[in-house]
Amino acid sequence: MPTPRILSGIKPTGKPHLGNFFGMMQPAIAWQERGEAFYFIADYHALTTVHDPAALREYTRGVALDFLACGLDPARAVLWRQSDVPEVTELTWLLSCVTPMPMLENCHAYKDHVAREKVPSHGLFAYPVLMAADILLFDSNIVPVGRDQKQHVEVTRDIASAFNRLYKSDLFVIPESSILPTVATIPGLDGQKMSKSYGNTIELFDEEKTMRKKIMSIITDSTPVEGPKDPATSSILGLYRLVAEESAILQMEEEFRIGGVGYGDFKKRLFGTLWEYFAPQRARRAELERDPGHIDRVLADGAHRARAVAEKTMARVRAAVGLK
Ligand code: AMP
């Protein structure tokens, strides 16, 4: 079987949080050992919500720093800023022309937005088409994402198939999403999906005091210390399962069931384990911060390598549709 091409992206809309890490960054880092890994910082996508240029630049560098600190290896994976490969916007237009509006009207990110009585921008509405272009531009086979992005990868498959049918060709590779069941949706402080837009995130590299405070603020029910608690629905356990040893998880689950330990104690245990878990990444991050030029070099090299692939795809696509 040929080496798979793996592609994924992360929006620089703030500092990466545990949902980003376990849902996408960690699987992406694991995939870099098994195929040709292409990962980008989705600054065009971030523009649907970030309208402060200084913040966008800062978040973009921050995501690169955090990703490298977590183990992204630029020798194995291509890491670039989405806007450094502007071919993706041209492909977005070509794909838009074969994308039925009802398909986009059915996308949950758009529907959620409307349900919250916000007025969506055209960018937010069309965002799955830009995501399709991200994926198809690089002939990607596998897209490691959290469950929230599964629908958008399916949209990509539909758009690619429609395009291939229309132009009677195999222009685009049909990609597949890869979602690890254990990390499909990481819960936030309030038990909903952890998300910047819900304000319930725990950032990977928060200060110790901040992280402790956030963990202690996880919302629980009002079961008293002595009462049995439900291990299936707890965000404390949901997060603990991601970072603790098997035996420690089993012990916490048992203590939930039999009662006698309060949520405060469970939260302290979660904080301690989480803080330890990210100690090596924190050390690497501190080291990387001492050489700010390193991030620029990684991103410039990534842009160069990504653009070489993008240009080839675009030449093929332009010829197929009759632009050249
Ligand atoms: P975004 O910040 O929306 O660009 O997300 C980057 C990646 O993180 C995507 O693959 C998402 O699916 C993933 N992700 C974000 N939040 C969560 C979450 N709470 N649980 C699992 N994956 C997530």
Coordinates of C-alpha atoms and ligand atoms in Angstrom, one line a residue:
M1 CA 0.0 0.0 0.0
P2 CA 1.4 3.4 -0.9
T3 CA 2.4 5.8 1.9
P4 CA -0.8 7.7 3.0
R5 CA -0.9 11.5 2.9
I6 CA -2.3 12.8 6.1
L7 CA -3.7 16.3 6.4
S8 CA -5.1 18.3 9.3
G9 CA -5.5 21.9 10.4
I10 CA -6.0 24.0 13.5
K11 CA -7.5 27.5 13.7
P12 CA -5.5 30.2 15.5
T13 CA -8.5 31.6 17.3
G14 CA -6.8 31.5 20.7
K15 CA -4.4 29.2 22.6
P16 CA -4.7 25.5 21.9
H17 CA -6.8 23.7 24.5
L18 CA -7.2 20.1 25.7
G19 CA -9.9 19.5 23.0
N20 CA -7.5 20.5 20.3
F21 CA -4.7 18.5 21.8
F22 CA -6.4 15.2 22.3
G23 CA -8.8 15.5 19.4
M24 CA -6.3 16.6 16.8
M25 CA -2.7 17.5 17.8
Q26 CA -1.8 14.2 19.5
P27 CA -3.3 12.0 16.8
A28 CA -1.6 14.2 14.1
I29 CA 1.7 13.8 15.9
A30 CA 1.3 10.0 16.0
W31 CA 0.4 10.0 12.3
Q32 CA 3.7 11.7 11.3
E33 CA 5.5 8.4 11.9
R34 CA 3.2 6.5 9.5
G35 CA 2.8 8.7 6.5
E36 CA 3.4 12.0 4.7
A37 CA 2.1 14.4 7.3
F38 CA 0.8 17.9 6.2
Y39 CA -0.5 20.2 9.0
F40 CA -1.5 23.8 8.7
I41 CA -2.4 26.7 10.9
A42 CA -5.8 27.7 9.5
D43 CA -5.5 31.5 9.6
Y44 CA -7.9 32.1 6.7
H45 CA -10.5 30.0 8.7
A46 CA -9.8 32.0 11.8
L47 CA -10.8 35.2 10.0
T48 CA -14.4 34.2 10.4
T49 CA -14.1 35.0 14.1
V50 CA -10.8 36.9 14.8
H51 CA -10.9 40.5 13.5
D52 CA -7.9 41.8 15.4
P53 CA -4.7 41.6 13.2
A54 CA -2.2 41.6 16.1
A55 CA -4.1 38.9 17.9
L56 CA -4.3 36.7 14.7
R57 CA -0.5 37.0 14.3
E58 CA 0.1 36.2 17.9
Y59 CA -2.3 33.2 18.0
T60 CA -0.8 31.9 14.7
R61 CA 2.8 31.9 16.1
G62 CA 1.4 30.5 19.4
V63 CA -0.2 27.5 17.7
A64 CA 3.0 26.8 15.9
L65 CA 5.0 27.0 19.1
D66 CA 2.5 24.7 21.0
F67 CA 2.4 22.2 18.2
L68 CA 6.2 22.0 18.1
A69 CA 6.4 21.8 21.9
C70 CA 3.9 18.8 21.8
G71 CA 6.2 16.9 19.4
L72 CA 5.4 17.9 15.9
D73 CA 8.7 17.1 14.1
P74 CA 9.3 19.4 11.1
A75 CA 11.7 16.8 9.7
R76 CA 8.8 14.4 9.3
A77 CA 5.7 16.7 9.0
V78 CA 5.2 19.8 6.9
L79 CA 3.8 22.7 9.0
W80 CA 2.7 25.9 7.3
R81 CA 0.5 28.9 7.7
Q82 CA -2.6 28.4 5.5
S83 CA -2.4 31.9 4.0
D84 CA 1.2 31.2 2.8
V85 CA -0.4 28.9 0.2
P86 CA -3.0 31.2 -1.4
E87 CA -3.8 28.6 -4.1
V88 CA -6.3 27.2 -1.6
T89 CA -8.6 30.2 -2.1
E90 CA -8.6 29.7 -5.8
L91 CA -9.5 26.1 -5.4
T92 CA -12.2 27.2 -2.9
W93 CA -13.9 29.1 -5.7
L94 CA -13.7 26.3 -8.2
L95 CA -15.2 23.9 -5.6
S96 CA -17.9 26.5 -4.7
C97 CA -19.2 26.3 -8.2
V98 CA -20.1 22.7 -7.8
T99 CA -21.3 22.8 -4.2
P100 CA -25.1 22.8 -3.7
M101 CA -26.2 25.4 -1.2
P102 CA -28.5 23.0 0.7
M103 CA -25.5 20.8 1.6
L104 CA -23.9 23.8 3.3
E105 CA -27.2 24.9 4.9
N106 CA -27.2 21.5 6.5
C107 CA -23.8 21.8 8.2
H108 CA -24.0 21.9 12.0
A109 CA -21.5 24.7 12.6
Y110 CA -23.7 27.0 10.5
K111 CA -26.9 25.6 12.0
D112 CA -25.6 26.1 15.5
H113 CA -24.7 29.7 14.7
V114 CA -28.2 30.4 13.3
A115 CA -29.8 28.6 16.3
R116 CA -27.9 31.0 18.6
E117 CA -29.6 33.8 16.7
K118 CA -26.3 35.1 15.4
V119 CA -26.1 36.4 11.8
P120 CA -23.6 34.2 10.0
S121 CA -21.1 35.7 7.6
H122 CA -20.7 34.3 4.1
G123 CA -17.3 33.1 5.3
L124 CA -18.8 31.0 8.1
F125 CA -21.4 29.6 5.8
A126 CA -18.8 28.7 3.1
Y127 CA -16.2 27.4 5.5
P128 CA -16.7 23.7 4.7
V129 CA -15.8 24.6 1.1
L130 CA -12.5 26.2 2.2
M131 CA -12.0 23.1 4.3
A132 CA -12.6 20.9 1.3
A133 CA -10.0 22.9 -0.7
D134 CA -7.5 22.5 2.2
I135 CA -7.9 18.7 2.0
L136 CA -8.2 18.2 -1.8
L137 CA -5.3 20.6 -2.7
F138 CA -2.9 18.1 -1.0
D139 CA -4.4 14.8 -2.4
S140 CA -5.0 13.9 1.2
N141 CA -6.0 10.3 2.1
I142 CA -6.5 10.7 5.8
V143 CA -7.8 13.6 7.9
P144 CA -7.3 13.2 11.7
V145 CA -9.9 15.4 13.4
G146 CA -12.2 15.5 16.4
R147 CA -15.8 14.3 15.9
D148 CA -17.0 17.9 15.4
Q149 CA -15.3 18.0 12.0
K150 CA -16.5 14.6 10.8
Q151 CA -19.4 16.1 8.9
H152 CA -17.1 18.6 7.1
V153 CA -14.9 15.8 5.9
E154 CA -18.0 14.1 4.5
V155 CA -18.9 17.3 2.7
T156 CA -15.4 17.3 1.2
R157 CA -15.9 13.7 0.0
D158 CA -19.2 14.7 -1.6
I159 CA -17.7 17.8 -3.3
A160 CA -14.7 15.8 -4.6
S161 CA -17.0 13.1 -6.0
A162 CA -19.2 15.7 -7.7
F163 CA -16.2 17.4 -9.2
N164 CA -14.8 14.1 -10.4
R165 CA -18.1 13.1 -12.0
L166 CA -18.7 16.5 -13.6
Y167 CA -15.3 16.6 -15.2
K168 CA -15.2 12.9 -15.9
S169 CA -11.8 12.4 -14.2
D170 CA -10.1 11.2 -11.1
L171 CA -8.8 14.7 -10.3
F172 CA -9.3 14.5 -6.6
V173 CA -8.4 11.8 -4.1
I174 CA -11.4 11.0 -1.9
P175 CA -10.3 11.4 1.7
E176 CA -11.3 9.7 4.9
S177 CA -11.6 11.1 8.4
S178 CA -9.8 9.4 11.2
I179 CA -11.4 9.8 14.6
L180 CA -10.0 8.0 17.6
P181 CA -13.1 6.8 19.6
T182 CA -11.4 7.6 22.9
V183 CA -10.9 11.2 22.1
A184 CA -13.8 11.9 19.8
T185 CA -15.2 14.8 21.9
I186 CA -13.3 16.2 24.8
P187 CA -15.6 17.7 27.4
G188 CA -15.1 21.2 28.7
L189 CA -15.5 22.8 32.2
D190 CA -19.3 22.7 31.8
G191 CA -19.6 19.2 30.4
Q192 CA -20.4 20.5 26.8
K193 CA -17.8 19.9 24.1
M194 CA -14.7 21.9 25.0
S195 CA -14.7 24.9 22.6
K196 CA -13.4 28.4 22.6
S197 CA -16.8 29.6 21.5
Y198 CA -18.4 28.1 24.7
G199 CA -15.7 29.7 27.0
N200 CA -15.2 26.3 28.7
T201 CA -11.6 25.5 27.7
I202 CA -8.5 24.4 29.5
E203 CA -5.4 25.6 27.6
L204 CA -2.4 23.3 27.3
F205 CA 0.1 25.8 28.6
D206 CA -1.8 27.8 31.2
E207 CA 0.1 28.9 34.2
E208 CA -0.1 26.5 37.1
K209 CA -2.4 28.7 39.1
T210 CA -4.8 29.3 36.2
M211 CA -5.0 25.7 35.3
R212 CA -5.7 24.6 38.9
K213 CA -8.4 27.3 39.2
K214 CA -10.0 26.1 36.0
I215 CA -10.0 22.5 37.0
M216 CA -11.5 23.4 40.4
S217 CA -14.3 25.2 38.6
I218 CA -15.5 22.2 36.6
I219 CA -19.2 22.0 37.0
T220 CA -20.6 19.0 38.9
D221 CA -23.9 18.0 40.3
S222 CA -24.6 18.5 44.0
T223 CA -24.1 14.9 45.2
P224 CA -22.6 15.1 48.8
V225 CA -19.1 13.7 49.6
E226 CA -20.5 10.4 50.9
G227 CA -22.9 9.8 48.0
P228 CA -22.2 7.6 45.0
K229 CA -21.5 9.5 41.8
D230 CA -21.9 8.6 38.1
P231 CA -18.6 7.8 36.5
A232 CA -20.1 7.7 33.0
T233 CA -21.2 11.4 32.8
S234 CA -18.4 13.2 34.7
S235 CA -16.1 15.6 32.9
I236 CA -13.6 15.1 35.7
L237 CA -13.3 11.5 34.8
G238 CA -13.6 12.2 31.1
L239 CA -10.5 14.3 31.3
Y240 CA -8.7 12.1 33.8
R241 CA -9.1 9.1 31.5
L242 CA -7.0 11.0 28.9
V243 CA -4.0 11.5 31.2
A244 CA -4.0 9.0 34.1
E245 CA -2.6 5.5 34.3
E246 CA -5.1 2.6 33.9
S247 CA -4.9 1.6 37.6
A248 CA -5.5 5.2 38.7
I249 CA -8.5 5.5 36.4
L250 CA -10.0 2.3 37.7
Q251 CA -9.5 3.5 41.2
M252 CA -11.2 6.8 40.6
E253 CA -14.1 5.1 38.8
E254 CA -14.5 2.8 41.8
E255 CA -14.5 5.7 44.3
F256 CA -17.1 7.4 42.2
R257 CA -19.4 4.4 42.4
I258 CA -19.0 3.7 46.1
G259 CA -19.0 7.4 47.3
G260 CA -17.0 8.8 50.2
V261 CA -14.8 11.1 48.1
G262 CA -15.9 14.6 47.2
Y263 CA -15.7 16.2 43.7
G264 CA -13.1 18.6 45.1
D265 CA -10.7 15.8 45.8
F266 CA -11.2 14.3 42.4
K267 CA -10.5 17.6 40.8
K268 CA -7.2 18.0 42.8
R269 CA -6.2 14.6 41.6
L270 CA -7.1 15.5 38.0
F271 CA -5.1 18.7 38.2
G272 CA -2.0 17.0 39.6
T273 CA -2.0 14.3 36.9
L274 CA -2.7 16.8 34.1
W275 CA 0.1 19.1 35.3
E276 CA 2.6 16.2 35.3
Y277 CA 1.4 14.9 32.0
F278 CA 2.3 18.2 30.2
A279 CA 5.6 18.7 32.1
P280 CA 7.9 17.4 29.2
Q281 CA 6.0 19.6 26.7
R282 CA 6.3 22.6 28.9
A283 CA 10.1 22.1 29.1
R284 CA 10.3 21.8 25.3
R285 CA 8.2 24.9 24.9
A286 CA 10.4 26.9 27.2
E287 CA 13.4 25.8 25.1
L288 CA 11.8 26.7 21.8
E289 CA 10.8 30.1 23.2
R290 CA 14.5 30.9 23.5
D291 CA 14.9 30.8 19.7
P292 CA 12.0 32.7 18.2
G293 CA 13.6 32.5 14.7
H294 CA 13.1 28.7 14.8
I295 CA 9.3 29.1 14.3
D296 CA 9.8 31.4 11.4
R297 CA 12.2 29.0 9.7
V298 CA 9.9 26.0 10.3
L299 CA 6.9 27.9 8.8
A300 CA 8.8 29.3 5.9
D301 CA 10.2 25.8 5.0
G302 CA 6.7 24.3 5.5
A303 CA 5.1 26.9 3.2
H304 CA 7.7 26.2 0.5
R305 CA 7.1 22.4 0.6
A306 CA 3.3 22.8 0.8
R307 CA 3.2 25.3 -2.1
A308 CA 5.1 22.9 -4.3
V309 CA 2.4 20.3 -3.9
A310 CA -0.4 22.9 -4.2
E311 CA 0.9 24.4 -7.5
K312 CA 0.9 20.9 -9.1
T313 CA -2.7 20.2 -8.0
M314 CA -3.9 23.6 -9.3
A315 CA -2.2 23.2 -12.7
R316 CA -4.1 19.9 -13.0
V317 CA -7.4 21.4 -11.9
R318 CA -7.2 24.6 -14.0
A319 CA -6.6 22.5 -17.1
A320 CA -9.5 20.1 -16.2
V321 CA -12.0 22.9 -15.9
G322 CA -10.9 24.8 -18.9
L323 CA -9.1 27.8 -17.4
K324 CA -5.9 27.1 -19.2
Ligands
AMP1 P1 -10.3 24.2 15.7 O1 -9.9 24.9 16.9 O2 -11.8 24.3 15.5 O3 -9.5 24.5 14.5 O4 -10.1 22.6 16.0 C1 -8.9 22.0 15.7 C2 -9.0 20.5 15.8 O5 -9.3 20.2 17.2 C3 -10.2 19.9 15.0 O6 -9.7 18.7 14.4 C4 -11.2 19.7 16.0 O7 -12.0 18.5 15.6 C5 -10.4 19.4 17.2 N1 -11.2 19.7 18.4 C6 -11.6 20.9 18.9 N2 -12.3 20.8 20.0 C7 -12.4 19.5 20.3 C8 -13.0 18.8 21.4 N3 -13.7 19.4 22.4 N4 -12.9 17.4 21.3 C9 -12.3 16.8 20.3 N5 -11.7 17.4 19.3 C10 -11.7 18.8 19.3

